[in-house]
Amino acid sequence: MKRYVHIVPHVHWDREWYFSAEESRILLVNDMEEILEMLETNRDYPYFVLDGQTVVLEDYLSVKPEQKERIRRLVQEGKLIIGPWYTQTDEMVVGGESIVRNLLYGLKDCQEFGEPMQIGYLPDSFGQSAQMPQILNGFGIKRAIFWRGVSERHGTDKTEFYWVSDDGSKVLVQLFPLGYAIGKYLPTDEAKLKERMDKYFSVLDRGATTEHILIPNGHDQMPIQKNIFDVINKLQTLYPERTFFLSRYEHVFEQLEKEEQLPVIRGEFLDGKYMRVHRSIYSTRMDIKAANARIENKVTNVLEPLAAIASTLGFPYEHRLMELIWKEMMKNHAHDSIGCCCSDLVHRDILGRFALAEERTDRLITFYMRKIADAMPSDRSIDKLVVYNTLPYERNEPIEAEITTKWKAFRLVDEHGEPVEFEVVDETIVDPGLIDRQIVHYGNYDPFIRYTIHFRDRIPAMGYKAYVVQEAEQMKTQTPTAVEQIDTPFYTITVNENGTINVYDKQLQRTFRDVLLLEDVGDDGDEYDFSPFAGR
Ligand SMILES: [Zn+2]
């Protein structure tokens, strides 16, 4: 069978890993100049794929802003192929919304330069999420390329297939069955070249559904292979039955899309039969994993809904501030970074980015809460407590709030002037200088008290409710009661001495003991793979 071998020049850019982002940026400045020069000066060198992520451009242009026009010209000529992602995201550890935003901001970045690559290109992500076709289709992307997680155990031994999400979204997949680096530094020595290519061709030919196969020519942070034409000439001599040429991924898809009988596969890809998927990284550096989940939740479930509420009241929705938060997080969402399979130095950088993203988030949340509270048509001198519900349905739940005051006692009054019952669960003395430096400046050192209170009320969907806080003669509060047992129509839950719980399942008529017991054990493996200690 005749074979057309598409050699696609690219670089895979791990922004940080066992080296820092600062170290890789120095390489990038050097590598980019060589790539741009090759594309500009060699007519026969048609394309270069910039790893499907725009952060590479951002990093480069922050050092060489004068090169922007050059890059724009090459993108518009279709030679330098950029996007669609912002970073080479992990798919299994980060939240779904983060993956959506990664595409959103990556595609937005591309607008400054030209057309993005319309391929869900994830050459190194450690396993593929079942919802990826749905996310890609949401942006009009119908093609995907990846490597890790697939084997014939999913239902086909072919390297091209349609991948379908539960909602029916569908992308055409071109796999890298041997990874994205098989074409790195191809040798011009004929014997060595033949030895390498024979191994590749047997696998690539076996999986191919058409006459067209792919050799990605590039590797991690490696410079462009300048003598690729010598290599192609040698290949042509060694394998006369094949045609070799420089190409781009789209050209292979155009051929595949003519095929009518491609396999159809559903679900996630996490099979480690032929390549590592690094499942153990899910639990490496729990402080970093927990920081990510916490900030993702704050941004999507608190900040952005609050900003939406504020915008209905006429306040600006600060898109650019949100983008800065997301981009700081998405630098951490790169597969090695959030995988936490990096050096300690890099993990410190990751925590630093999360600290920055969280500070920006917290301050913007406070800003919007103040704006909304100040906009209420009441006397501004009234002390208000405002409770927000940023979920799209009404909630009637216990509410925890903080009230910081100098009063020894206060009461809460709702919008109808009715008192609201609450219980005080904590009181902390707060230095007045931390509340208002002006007060201390004028010699008033009386401390404030920060009360943590609990009460219950209905709060409308995507809305808020305001209460007036008034000074009182004495605090009328309920006494907190310790809960020893929770009963629902389905479960009875009791708390054990050591903090674990016992759950009685009324349907199964069965008790599960010591639920939520955390086991703390040593790990004799590395950051990728857990290994128990020998003899344990
Ligand atoms: Zn990588």
Tab-separated table of N, CA, C and O in Angstrom, residues 192-269:
chain	number	residue	atom	x	y	z
A	192	LYS	N	21.054	4.326	11.195
A	192	LYS	CA	20.355	4.726	12.432
A	192	LYS	C	18.924	5.180	12.118
A	192	LYS	O	17.994	4.896	12.874
A	193	LEU	N	18.783	5.913	11.026
A	193	LEU	CA	17.463	6.400	10.643
A	193	LEU	C	16.527	5.215	10.356
A	193	LEU	O	15.389	5.179	10.818
A	194	LYS	N	17.048	4.225	9.619
A	194	LYS	CA	16.235	3.066	9.257
A	194	LYS	C	15.848	2.259	10.493
A	194	LYS	O	14.702	1.828	10.635
A	195	GLU	N	16.806	2.114	11.395
A	195	GLU	CA	16.525	1.357	12.618
A	195	GLU	C	15.365	2.000	13.392
A	195	GLU	O	14.464	1.309	13.879
A	196	ARG	N	15.391	3.334	13.483
A	196	ARG	CA	14.324	4.027	14.215
A	196	ARG	C	12.994	3.955	13.452
A	196	ARG	O	11.962	3.620	14.025
A	197	MET	N	13.040	4.260	12.150
A	197	MET	CA	11.779	4.375	11.411
A	197	MET	C	11.095	3.025	11.229
A	197	MET	O	9.856	2.951	11.230
A	198	ASP	N	11.863	1.953	11.081
A	198	ASP	CA	11.253	0.619	10.939
A	198	ASP	C	10.348	0.320	12.137
A	198	ASP	O	9.245	-0.225	11.985
A	199	LYS	N	10.838	0.678	13.311
A	199	LYS	CA	10.050	0.437	14.528
A	199	LYS	C	8.760	1.250	14.501
A	199	LYS	O	7.692	0.774	14.863
A	200	TYR	N	8.868	2.506	14.086
A	200	TYR	CA	7.687	3.383	14.072
A	200	TYR	C	6.676	2.936	13.018
A	200	TYR	O	5.482	2.854	13.281
A	201	PHE	N	7.184	2.681	11.812
A	201	PHE	CA	6.261	2.392	10.706
A	201	PHE	C	5.415	1.157	10.987
A	201	PHE	O	4.240	1.111	10.612
A	202	SER	N	5.992	0.144	11.628
A	202	SER	CA	5.203	-1.070	11.878
A	202	SER	C	3.997	-0.742	12.757
A	202	SER	O	2.900	-1.237	12.527
A	203	VAL	N	4.183	0.143	13.745
A	203	VAL	CA	3.059	0.518	14.625
A	203	VAL	C	2.108	1.468	13.906
A	203	VAL	O	0.888	1.286	13.945
A	204	LEU	N	2.674	2.469	13.235
A	204	LEU	CA	1.825	3.482	12.589
A	204	LEU	C	0.990	2.868	11.469
A	204	LEU	O	-0.201	3.158	11.332
A	205	ASP	N	1.604	1.982	10.668
A	205	ASP	CA	0.871	1.342	9.560
A	205	ASP	C	-0.264	0.466	10.089
A	205	ASP	O	-1.354	0.430	9.522
A	206	ARG	N	0.024	-0.230	11.187
A	206	ARG	CA	-0.976	-1.152	11.735
A	206	ARG	C	-2.237	-0.398	12.194
A	206	ARG	O	-3.351	-0.858	12.007
A	207	GLY	N	-2.053	0.776	12.799
A	207	GLY	CA	-3.202	1.515	13.330
A	207	GLY	C	-3.899	2.415	12.330
A	207	GLY	O	-5.020	2.861	12.565
A	208	ALA	N	-3.225	2.692	11.198
A	208	ALA	CA	-3.755	3.705	10.275
A	208	ALA	C	-4.997	3.211	9.542
A	208	ALA	O	-5.091	2.037	9.183
A	209	THR	N	-5.952	4.117	9.329
A	209	THR	CA	-7.158	3.767	8.574
A	209	THR	C	-7.083	4.287	7.145
A	209	THR	O	-7.928	3.961	6.320
A	210	THR	N	-6.088	5.134	6.856
A	210	THR	CA	-5.928	5.663	5.495
A	210	THR	C	-4.465	5.473	5.076
A	210	THR	O	-3.665	4.907	5.819
A	211	GLU	N	-4.126	6.014	3.917
A	211	GLU	CA	-2.740	5.940	3.431
A	211	GLU	C	-1.845	6.983	4.093
A	211	GLU	O	-0.653	7.044	3.835
A	212	HIS	N	-2.459	7.821	4.953
A	212	HIS	CA	-1.715	8.964	5.506
A	212	HIS	C	-1.321	8.711	6.956
A	212	HIS	O	-2.167	8.388	7.780
A	213	ILE	N	-0.012	8.833	7.242
A	213	ILE	CA	0.447	8.678	8.625
A	213	ILE	C	1.252	9.912	9.042
A	213	ILE	O	1.727	10.682	8.211
A	214	LEU	N	1.395	10.051	10.363
A	214	LEU	CA	1.952	11.274	10.954
A	214	LEU	C	3.271	11.010	11.668
A	214	LEU	O	3.366	10.073	12.464
A	215	ILE	N	4.265	11.845	11.384
A	215	ILE	CA	5.496	11.838	12.182
A	215	ILE	C	5.663	13.248	12.755
A	215	ILE	O	6.075	14.171	12.038
A	216	PRO	N	5.306	13.452	14.029
A	216	PRO	CA	5.550	14.768	14.624
A	216	PRO	C	7.055	14.971	14.820
A	216	PRO	O	7.712	14.140	15.436
A	217	ASN	N	7.574	16.059	14.269
A	217	ASN	CA	9.022	16.299	14.280
A	217	ASN	C	9.338	17.382	15.317
A	217	ASN	O	9.299	18.575	15.037
A	218	GLY	N	9.618	16.923	16.556
A	218	GLY	CA	9.915	17.878	17.617
A	218	GLY	C	9.892	17.184	18.961
A	218	GLY	O	9.524	16.013	19.063
A	219	HIS	N	10.278	17.913	20.002
A	219	HIS	CA	10.288	17.330	21.337
A	219	HIS	C	10.198	18.438	22.373
A	219	HIS	O	10.073	19.607	22.022
A	220	ASP	N	10.307	18.052	23.667
A	220	ASP	CA	10.169	19.006	24.768
A	220	ASP	C	11.228	20.106	24.689
A	220	ASP	O	12.428	19.827	24.811
A	221	GLN	N	10.776	21.350	24.542
A	221	GLN	CA	11.656	22.528	24.607
A	221	GLN	C	12.878	22.404	23.689
A	221	GLN	O	13.930	22.965	23.979
A	222	MET	N	12.748	21.624	22.601
A	222	MET	CA	13.924	21.426	21.746
A	222	MET	C	13.883	22.358	20.547
A	222	MET	O	12.819	22.623	19.995
A	223	PRO	N	15.029	22.837	20.127
A	223	PRO	CA	15.064	23.742	18.977
A	223	PRO	C	14.597	23.048	17.702
A	223	PRO	O	14.582	21.816	17.607
A	224	ILE	N	14.249	23.850	16.723
A	224	ILE	CA	13.812	23.379	15.411
A	224	ILE	C	14.922	22.527	14.772
A	224	ILE	O	16.113	22.816	14.941
A	225	GLN	N	14.536	21.455	14.067
A	225	GLN	CA	15.544	20.636	13.382
A	225	GLN	C	15.830	21.257	12.012
A	225	GLN	O	15.036	21.133	11.080
A	226	LYS	N	16.983	21.904	11.924
A	226	LYS	CA	17.272	22.693	10.712
A	226	LYS	C	17.604	21.817	9.509
A	226	LYS	O	17.408	22.226	8.369
A	227	ASN	N	18.142	20.611	9.746
A	227	ASN	CA	18.544	19.760	8.610
A	227	ASN	C	17.465	18.757	8.221
A	227	ASN	O	17.756	17.689	7.694
A	228	ILE	N	16.192	19.111	8.478
A	228	ILE	CA	15.110	18.158	8.222
A	228	ILE	C	15.029	17.763	6.738
A	228	ILE	O	14.629	16.647	6.396
A	229	PHE	N	15.476	18.669	5.831
A	229	PHE	CA	15.419	18.328	4.401
A	229	PHE	C	16.402	17.212	4.050
A	229	PHE	O	16.102	16.351	3.226
A	230	ASP	N	17.579	17.207	4.685
A	230	ASP	CA	18.533	16.106	4.489
A	230	ASP	C	17.903	14.792	4.949
A	230	ASP	O	18.041	13.751	4.306
A	231	VAL	N	17.204	14.869	6.092
A	231	VAL	CA	16.558	13.663	6.636
A	231	VAL	C	15.498	13.156	5.652
A	231	VAL	O	15.421	11.953	5.364
A	232	ILE	N	14.700	14.086	5.123
A	232	ILE	CA	13.627	13.688	4.187
A	232	ILE	C	14.229	13.028	2.938
A	232	ILE	O	13.722	12.006	2.463
A	233	ASN	N	15.321	13.576	2.436
A	233	ASN	CA	15.975	12.966	1.266
A	233	ASN	C	16.422	11.540	1.562
A	233	ASN	O	16.256	10.628	0.749
A	234	LYS	N	16.995	11.344	2.749
A	234	LYS	CA	17.437	9.991	3.146
A	234	LYS	C	16.231	9.051	3.259
A	234	LYS	O	16.273	7.902	2.821
A	235	LEU	N	15.167	9.561	3.882
A	235	LEU	CA	13.962	8.733	4.053
A	235	LEU	C	13.408	8.302	2.696
A	235	LEU	O	13.013	7.146	2.512
A	236	GLN	N	13.409	9.241	1.763
A	236	GLN	CA	12.877	8.951	0.431
A	236	GLN	C	13.689	7.846	-0.258
A	236	GLN	O	13.136	7.003	-0.952
A	237	THR	N	15.020	7.856	-0.023
A	237	THR	CA	15.882	6.818	-0.595
A	237	THR	C	15.651	5.479	0.099
A	237	THR	O	15.576	4.427	-0.549
A	238	LEU	N	15.526	5.544	1.435
A	238	LEU	CA	15.362	4.309	2.208
A	238	LEU	C	14.011	3.639	1.956
A	238	LEU	O	13.903	2.415	1.978
A	239	TYR	N	12.973	4.454	1.789
A	239	TYR	CA	11.614	3.914	1.657
A	239	TYR	C	10.980	4.473	0.376
A	239	TYR	O	10.136	5.376	0.433
A	240	PRO	N	11.376	3.963	-0.806
A	240	PRO	CA	10.876	4.541	-2.060
A	240	PRO	C	9.365	4.372	-2.243
A	240	PRO	O	8.742	5.118	-2.995
A	241	GLU	N	8.774	3.377	-1.551
A	241	GLU	CA	7.331	3.164	-1.713
A	241	GLU	C	6.508	4.206	-0.927
A	241	GLU	O	5.290	4.235	-1.024
A	242	ARG	N	7.189	5.006	-0.143
A	242	ARG	CA	6.492	6.026	0.656
A	242	ARG	C	6.835	7.424	0.143
A	242	ARG	O	7.905	7.627	-0.412
A	243	THR	N	5.934	8.367	0.376
A	243	THR	CA	6.210	9.765	0.018
A	243	THR	C	6.318	10.586	1.302
A	243	THR	O	5.402	10.547	2.134
A	244	PHE	N	7.444	11.277	1.459
A	244	PHE	CA	7.690	12.049	2.675
A	244	PHE	C	7.617	13.542	2.371
A	244	PHE	O	8.159	13.995	1.354
A	245	PHE	N	6.987	14.303	3.260
A	245	PHE	CA	6.920	15.754	3.052
A	245	PHE	C	6.573	16.453	4.365
A	245	PHE	O	6.001	15.843	5.268
A	246	LEU	N	6.949	17.731	4.457
A	246	LEU	CA	6.559	18.538	5.615
A	246	LEU	C	5.085	18.888	5.480
A	246	LEU	O	4.608	19.207	4.391
A	247	SER	N	4.372	18.833	6.587
A	247	SER	CA	2.922	18.999	6.519
A	247	SER	C	2.404	19.627	7.801
A	247	SER	O	3.179	20.038	8.674
A	248	ARG	N	1.096	19.745	7.895
A	248	ARG	CA	0.450	20.184	9.140
A	248	ARG	C	-0.668	19.199	9.457
A	248	ARG	O	-1.136	18.468	8.592
A	249	TYR	N	-1.081	19.191	10.730
A	249	TYR	CA	-2.047	18.183	11.173
A	249	TYR	C	-3.349	18.244	10.376
A	249	TYR	O	-3.977	17.225	10.093
A	250	GLU	N	-3.754	19.445	9.998
A	250	GLU	CA	-5.032	19.616	9.287
A	250	GLU	C	-5.072	18.778	8.010
A	250	GLU	O	-6.131	18.280	7.617
A	251	HIS	N	-3.904	18.632	7.354
A	251	HIS	CA	-3.891	17.896	6.078
A	251	HIS	C	-4.223	16.419	6.282
A	251	HIS	O	-4.834	15.787	5.419
A	252	VAL	N	-3.834	15.871	7.416
A	252	VAL	CA	-4.175	14.472	7.703
A	252	VAL	C	-5.674	14.356	7.988
A	252	VAL	O	-6.345	13.437	7.512
A	253	PHE	N	-6.199	15.325	8.759
A	253	PHE	CA	-7.644	15.297	9.064
A	253	PHE	C	-8.484	15.379	7.787
A	253	PHE	O	-9.519	14.741	7.672
A	254	GLU	N	-8.020	16.212	6.836
A	254	GLU	CA	-8.789	16.345	5.591
A	254	GLU	C	-8.927	14.984	4.896
A	254	GLU	O	-9.956	14.679	4.303
A	255	GLN	N	-7.888	14.171	4.984
A	255	GLN	CA	-7.951	12.828	4.398
A	255	GLN	C	-8.869	11.917	5.219
A	255	GLN	O	-9.682	11.172	4.672
A	256	LEU	N	-8.708	12.000	6.545
A	256	LEU	CA	-9.506	11.132	7.423
A	256	LEU	C	-11.000	11.397	7.274
A	256	LEU	O	-11.820	10.476	7.355
A	257	GLU	N	-11.344	12.668	7.094
A	257	GLU	CA	-12.761	13.034	7.034
A	257	GLU	C	-13.457	12.462	5.804
A	257	GLU	O	-14.687	12.426	5.745
A	258	LYS	N	-12.673	11.970	4.833
A	258	LYS	CA	-13.286	11.320	3.667
A	258	LYS	C	-13.704	9.891	3.994
A	258	LYS	O	-14.476	9.281	3.253
A	259	GLU	N	-13.147	9.338	5.075
A	259	GLU	CA	-13.444	7.949	5.447
A	259	GLU	C	-14.837	7.851	6.058
A	259	GLU	O	-15.198	8.666	6.907
A	260	GLU	N	-15.591	6.854	5.626
A	260	GLU	CA	-16.951	6.737	6.151
A	260	GLU	C	-17.075	5.704	7.253
A	260	GLU	O	-18.025	5.702	8.011
A	261	GLN	N	-16.107	4.823	7.360
A	261	GLN	CA	-16.255	3.693	8.273
A	261	GLN	C	-15.300	3.748	9.461
A	261	GLN	O	-14.703	2.752	9.820
A	262	LEU	N	-15.109	4.898	10.062
A	262	LEU	CA	-14.193	4.973	11.203
A	262	LEU	C	-14.883	4.479	12.479
A	262	LEU	O	-16.093	4.656	12.639
A	263	PRO	N	-14.119	3.855	13.382
A	263	PRO	CA	-14.728	3.400	14.635
A	263	PRO	C	-15.263	4.574	15.462
A	263	PRO	O	-14.801	5.701	15.299
A	264	VAL	N	-16.228	4.266	16.342
A	264	VAL	CA	-16.791	5.286	17.239
A	264	VAL	C	-16.576	4.812	18.671
A	264	VAL	O	-16.904	3.675	19.017
A	265	ILE	N	-15.979	5.677	19.511
A	265	ILE	CA	-15.648	5.288	20.883
A	265	ILE	C	-16.193	6.339	21.844
A	265	ILE	O	-16.204	7.530	21.538
A	266	ARG	N	-16.636	5.889	23.027
A	266	ARG	CA	-17.137	6.792	24.068
A	266	ARG	C	-16.286	6.674	25.319
A	266	ARG	O	-15.591	5.686	25.496
A	267	GLY	N	-16.387	7.652	26.170
A	267	GLY	CA	-15.805	7.544	27.505
A	267	GLY	C	-14.442	8.176	27.655
A	267	GLY	O	-13.902	8.762	26.724
A	268	GLU	N	-13.887	8.017	28.868
A	268	GLU	CA	-12.584	8.607	29.158
A	268	GLU	C	-11.487	7.613	28.791
A	268	GLU	O	-11.738	6.415	28.672
A	269	PHE	N	-10.274	8.137	28.625
A	269	PHE	CA	-9.139	7.277	28.275
A	269	PHE	C	-8.086	7.360	29.373
A	269	PHE	O	-7.427	8.391	29.528
